[in-house]
Short mmCIF file of N, CA and C in Angstrom, two decimals:
data_model
loop_
_atom_site.label_atom_id
_atom_site.label_comp_id
_atom_site.label_asym_id
_atom_site.label_seq_id
_atom_site.Cartn_x
_atom_site.Cartn_y
_atom_site.Cartn_z
N MET A 1360 94.90 -71.53 76.14
CA MET A 1360 96.30 -71.46 76.49
C MET A 1360 96.87 -72.87 76.47
N ASP A 1361 98.08 -72.97 76.05
CA ASP A 1361 98.71 -74.29 76.08
C ASP A 1361 99.23 -74.59 77.48
N GLY A 1362 99.72 -75.80 77.68
CA GLY A 1362 100.17 -76.22 79.00
C GLY A 1362 101.26 -75.35 79.58
N SER A 1363 102.20 -74.90 78.77
CA SER A 1363 103.30 -74.10 79.30
C SER A 1363 102.81 -72.73 79.76
N THR A 1364 101.84 -72.15 79.03
CA THR A 1364 101.30 -70.86 79.43
C THR A 1364 100.52 -71.01 80.73
N THR A 1365 99.70 -72.04 80.81
CA THR A 1365 98.93 -72.28 82.02
C THR A 1365 99.86 -72.48 83.20
N SER A 1366 100.92 -73.22 83.00
CA SER A 1366 101.89 -73.47 84.06
C SER A 1366 102.53 -72.16 84.51
N TRP A 1367 102.87 -71.28 83.57
CA TRP A 1367 103.48 -69.99 83.92
C TRP A 1367 102.53 -69.19 84.78
N TRP A 1368 101.24 -69.14 84.41
CA TRP A 1368 100.27 -68.37 85.19
C TRP A 1368 100.16 -68.93 86.60
N LYS A 1369 100.16 -70.24 86.73
CA LYS A 1369 100.07 -70.84 88.06
C LYS A 1369 101.29 -70.45 88.90
N ARG A 1370 102.47 -70.51 88.31
CA ARG A 1370 103.69 -70.13 89.04
C ARG A 1370 103.65 -68.65 89.40
N SER A 1371 103.18 -67.81 88.49
CA SER A 1371 103.18 -66.38 88.77
C SER A 1371 102.20 -66.03 89.88
N ARG A 1372 101.11 -66.75 89.98
CA ARG A 1372 100.14 -66.50 91.05
C ARG A 1372 100.76 -66.74 92.41
N HIS A 1373 101.73 -67.60 92.46
CA HIS A 1373 102.34 -67.94 93.73
C HIS A 1373 103.67 -67.23 93.96
N GLY A 1374 103.95 -66.20 93.17
CA GLY A 1374 105.10 -65.35 93.41
C GLY A 1374 106.41 -65.86 92.86
N ALA A 1375 106.38 -66.81 91.94
CA ALA A 1375 107.63 -67.37 91.42
C ALA A 1375 108.06 -66.69 90.12
N VAL A 1376 107.64 -65.46 89.89
CA VAL A 1376 108.02 -64.74 88.68
C VAL A 1376 109.41 -64.16 88.87
N ALA A 1377 110.31 -64.48 87.96
CA ALA A 1377 111.69 -64.01 88.07
C ALA A 1377 111.92 -62.82 87.14
N PRO A 1378 112.71 -61.82 87.57
CA PRO A 1378 112.92 -60.62 86.77
C PRO A 1378 113.78 -60.87 85.52
N HIS A 1379 114.36 -62.04 85.39
CA HIS A 1379 115.22 -62.31 84.24
C HIS A 1379 114.49 -63.04 83.11
N LEU A 1380 113.18 -63.26 83.24
CA LEU A 1380 112.43 -63.92 82.18
C LEU A 1380 112.41 -63.05 80.94
N VAL A 1381 112.50 -63.68 79.77
CA VAL A 1381 112.45 -62.96 78.50
C VAL A 1381 111.64 -63.78 77.51
N CYS A 1382 110.71 -63.13 76.84
CA CYS A 1382 109.97 -63.78 75.76
C CYS A 1382 110.84 -63.69 74.52
N LEU A 1383 111.15 -64.83 73.91
CA LEU A 1383 112.08 -64.85 72.79
C LEU A 1383 111.41 -64.87 71.42
N THR A 1384 110.20 -65.36 71.36
CA THR A 1384 109.55 -65.49 70.06
C THR A 1384 108.04 -65.36 70.22
N GLU A 1385 107.37 -65.26 69.12
CA GLU A 1385 105.92 -65.12 69.18
C GLU A 1385 105.25 -66.05 68.19
N LYS A 1386 103.98 -66.30 68.41
CA LYS A 1386 103.17 -67.07 67.48
C LYS A 1386 101.99 -66.22 67.05
N ARG A 1387 101.16 -65.84 68.01
CA ARG A 1387 100.01 -64.97 67.72
C ARG A 1387 99.43 -64.49 69.03
N ALA A 1388 98.44 -63.61 68.92
CA ALA A 1388 97.81 -63.03 70.11
C ALA A 1388 97.05 -64.09 70.90
N CYS A 1389 96.87 -63.81 72.16
CA CYS A 1389 96.06 -64.66 73.02
C CYS A 1389 94.62 -64.60 72.52
N PRO A 1390 93.93 -65.73 72.54
CA PRO A 1390 92.53 -65.71 72.10
C PRO A 1390 91.68 -64.84 73.03
N PRO A 1391 90.58 -64.31 72.52
CA PRO A 1391 89.68 -63.53 73.37
C PRO A 1391 89.12 -64.41 74.50
N GLU A 1392 88.76 -63.78 75.61
CA GLU A 1392 88.14 -64.51 76.73
C GLU A 1392 86.88 -65.22 76.25
N ASP A 1393 86.63 -66.38 76.81
CA ASP A 1393 85.39 -67.12 76.58
C ASP A 1393 85.17 -67.52 75.12
N CYS A 1394 86.26 -67.75 74.38
CA CYS A 1394 86.09 -68.15 72.98
C CYS A 1394 85.94 -69.67 72.84
N GLY A 1395 86.15 -70.41 73.94
CA GLY A 1395 85.94 -71.85 73.87
C GLY A 1395 87.22 -72.66 73.82
N GLY A 1396 88.32 -72.10 74.29
CA GLY A 1396 89.57 -72.84 74.31
C GLY A 1396 90.19 -72.96 72.93
N PRO A 1397 91.16 -73.88 72.76
CA PRO A 1397 91.85 -74.00 71.47
C PRO A 1397 90.93 -74.30 70.29
N LEU A 1398 89.96 -75.19 70.49
CA LEU A 1398 89.05 -75.52 69.38
C LEU A 1398 88.13 -74.35 69.06
N GLY A 1399 87.66 -73.66 70.11
CA GLY A 1399 86.83 -72.49 69.88
C GLY A 1399 87.60 -71.37 69.20
N ASP A 1400 88.86 -71.21 69.57
CA ASP A 1400 89.71 -70.20 68.93
C ASP A 1400 89.90 -70.51 67.45
N ALA A 1401 90.16 -71.77 67.14
CA ALA A 1401 90.32 -72.17 65.73
C ALA A 1401 89.04 -71.90 64.95
N ASN A 1402 87.89 -72.21 65.56
CA ASN A 1402 86.60 -71.95 64.91
C ASN A 1402 86.37 -70.46 64.73
N LEU A 1403 86.70 -69.68 65.76
CA LEU A 1403 86.54 -68.23 65.70
C LEU A 1403 87.36 -67.65 64.54
N LEU A 1404 88.63 -68.05 64.46
CA LEU A 1404 89.51 -67.51 63.41
C LEU A 1404 89.02 -67.90 62.02
N ALA A 1405 88.59 -69.15 61.87
CA ALA A 1405 88.08 -69.61 60.57
C ALA A 1405 86.82 -68.83 60.19
N THR A 1406 85.95 -68.58 61.16
CA THR A 1406 84.71 -67.85 60.89
C THR A 1406 84.99 -66.40 60.54
N LEU A 1407 85.93 -65.77 61.24
CA LEU A 1407 86.27 -64.37 60.94
C LEU A 1407 86.91 -64.21 59.57
N GLU A 1408 87.61 -65.24 59.12
CA GLU A 1408 88.27 -65.19 57.80
C GLU A 1408 87.29 -65.43 56.65
N ASP A 1409 86.09 -65.92 56.94
CA ASP A 1409 85.13 -66.28 55.91
C ASP A 1409 83.88 -65.41 56.02
N PRO A 1410 83.84 -64.30 55.26
CA PRO A 1410 82.69 -63.40 55.34
C PRO A 1410 81.36 -64.07 54.97
N SER A 1411 81.40 -65.19 54.26
CA SER A 1411 80.16 -65.87 53.88
C SER A 1411 79.67 -66.84 54.97
N HIS A 1412 80.46 -67.04 56.01
CA HIS A 1412 80.05 -67.93 57.11
C HIS A 1412 78.84 -67.32 57.81
N GLU A 1413 77.87 -68.18 58.17
CA GLU A 1413 76.63 -67.67 58.77
C GLU A 1413 76.84 -66.93 60.09
N ASP A 1414 77.93 -67.22 60.82
CA ASP A 1414 78.19 -66.56 62.10
C ASP A 1414 79.22 -65.44 62.01
N HIS A 1415 79.68 -65.12 60.80
CA HIS A 1415 80.74 -64.13 60.63
C HIS A 1415 80.39 -62.79 61.28
N ASN A 1416 79.26 -62.21 60.93
CA ASN A 1416 78.91 -60.88 61.43
C ASN A 1416 78.78 -60.86 62.94
N GLU A 1417 78.14 -61.88 63.51
CA GLU A 1417 77.95 -61.94 64.95
C GLU A 1417 79.29 -62.02 65.68
N LEU A 1418 80.19 -62.87 65.21
CA LEU A 1418 81.49 -63.02 65.87
C LEU A 1418 82.38 -61.80 65.64
N ALA A 1419 82.26 -61.17 64.48
CA ALA A 1419 83.04 -59.96 64.20
C ALA A 1419 82.66 -58.85 65.17
N GLU A 1420 81.38 -58.81 65.58
CA GLU A 1420 80.95 -57.82 66.57
C GLU A 1420 81.32 -58.24 67.99
N TRP A 1421 81.47 -59.55 68.23
CA TRP A 1421 81.73 -60.07 69.57
C TRP A 1421 83.20 -59.87 69.99
N VAL A 1422 84.15 -60.01 69.06
CA VAL A 1422 85.56 -59.88 69.44
C VAL A 1422 85.85 -58.45 69.87
N PRO A 1423 86.85 -58.27 70.73
CA PRO A 1423 87.19 -56.91 71.19
C PRO A 1423 87.55 -56.00 70.01
N PRO A 1424 87.24 -54.71 70.14
CA PRO A 1424 87.61 -53.76 69.07
C PRO A 1424 89.11 -53.82 68.78
N GLY A 1425 89.44 -53.85 67.52
CA GLY A 1425 90.84 -53.87 67.11
C GLY A 1425 91.50 -55.24 67.24
N PHE A 1426 90.73 -56.29 67.53
CA PHE A 1426 91.30 -57.63 67.69
C PHE A 1426 92.06 -58.03 66.43
N ASP A 1427 93.30 -58.46 66.62
CA ASP A 1427 94.13 -58.93 65.53
C ASP A 1427 94.82 -60.20 66.01
N ALA A 1428 94.39 -61.33 65.48
CA ALA A 1428 94.91 -62.63 65.93
C ALA A 1428 96.41 -62.77 65.68
N GLU A 1429 96.95 -62.03 64.75
CA GLU A 1429 98.37 -62.13 64.41
C GLU A 1429 99.23 -61.16 65.22
N ALA A 1430 98.60 -60.25 65.93
CA ALA A 1430 99.35 -59.25 66.69
C ALA A 1430 99.99 -59.88 67.93
N PHE A 1431 101.23 -59.54 68.17
CA PHE A 1431 101.94 -60.02 69.35
C PHE A 1431 103.12 -59.10 69.58
N ASP A 1432 103.27 -58.65 70.82
CA ASP A 1432 104.35 -57.74 71.16
C ASP A 1432 105.29 -58.45 72.14
N VAL A 1433 106.47 -58.83 71.66
CA VAL A 1433 107.44 -59.56 72.47
C VAL A 1433 107.85 -58.75 73.70
N ASP A 1434 108.09 -57.45 73.53
CA ASP A 1434 108.51 -56.61 74.65
C ASP A 1434 107.41 -56.49 75.70
N GLU A 1435 106.17 -56.30 75.25
CA GLU A 1435 105.06 -56.20 76.19
C GLU A 1435 104.88 -57.51 76.96
N THR A 1436 105.04 -58.63 76.28
CA THR A 1436 104.91 -59.93 76.93
C THR A 1436 106.02 -60.14 77.95
N THR A 1437 107.24 -59.76 77.59
CA THR A 1437 108.36 -59.86 78.53
C THR A 1437 108.08 -59.03 79.78
N GLU A 1438 107.58 -57.81 79.58
CA GLU A 1438 107.24 -56.94 80.70
C GLU A 1438 106.19 -57.59 81.60
N MET A 1439 105.17 -58.17 80.98
CA MET A 1439 104.12 -58.82 81.75
C MET A 1439 104.68 -60.03 82.52
N MET A 1440 105.56 -60.79 81.90
CA MET A 1440 106.15 -61.96 82.55
C MET A 1440 107.00 -61.55 83.75
N ARG A 1441 107.65 -60.41 83.65
CA ARG A 1441 108.52 -59.94 84.73
C ARG A 1441 107.75 -59.25 85.85
N SER A 1442 106.52 -58.90 85.59
CA SER A 1442 105.72 -58.17 86.56
C SER A 1442 105.46 -59.01 87.80
N ALA A 1443 105.57 -58.37 88.92
CA ALA A 1443 105.31 -59.07 90.19
C ALA A 1443 103.91 -58.76 90.69
N ARG A 1444 103.07 -58.18 89.82
CA ARG A 1444 101.73 -57.85 90.26
C ARG A 1444 100.97 -59.12 90.63
N PRO A 1445 100.20 -59.07 91.69
CA PRO A 1445 99.44 -60.26 92.08
C PRO A 1445 98.30 -60.49 91.10
N LEU A 1446 98.03 -61.72 90.80
CA LEU A 1446 96.91 -62.07 89.96
C LEU A 1446 95.75 -62.48 90.84
N ARG A 1447 94.56 -62.28 90.33
CA ARG A 1447 93.37 -62.64 91.09
C ARG A 1447 93.36 -64.15 91.34
N ASP A 1448 93.02 -64.55 92.54
CA ASP A 1448 92.95 -65.96 92.87
C ASP A 1448 91.53 -66.45 92.62
N TRP A 1449 91.33 -67.12 91.51
CA TRP A 1449 90.00 -67.57 91.12
C TRP A 1449 89.58 -68.68 92.03
#
């Protein structure tokens, strides 16, 4: 996650989520959990795009079923941003 996303999660954990938030644009789906951060995500995507890569089959089985790095739903994200549900306090 980039700094702005991380900042949003921190604010939302403390109840500062406002009902007027709107997601205006998209880039791509959130990386899968435990992929290794931004560099791991870049490596994951490059490996999945290259069937000849030695780790392709293993990573293709590791990602969640139906994983699509380009998928992003602006409305679903807006709904999540507006949600007042408490997040787990790690």
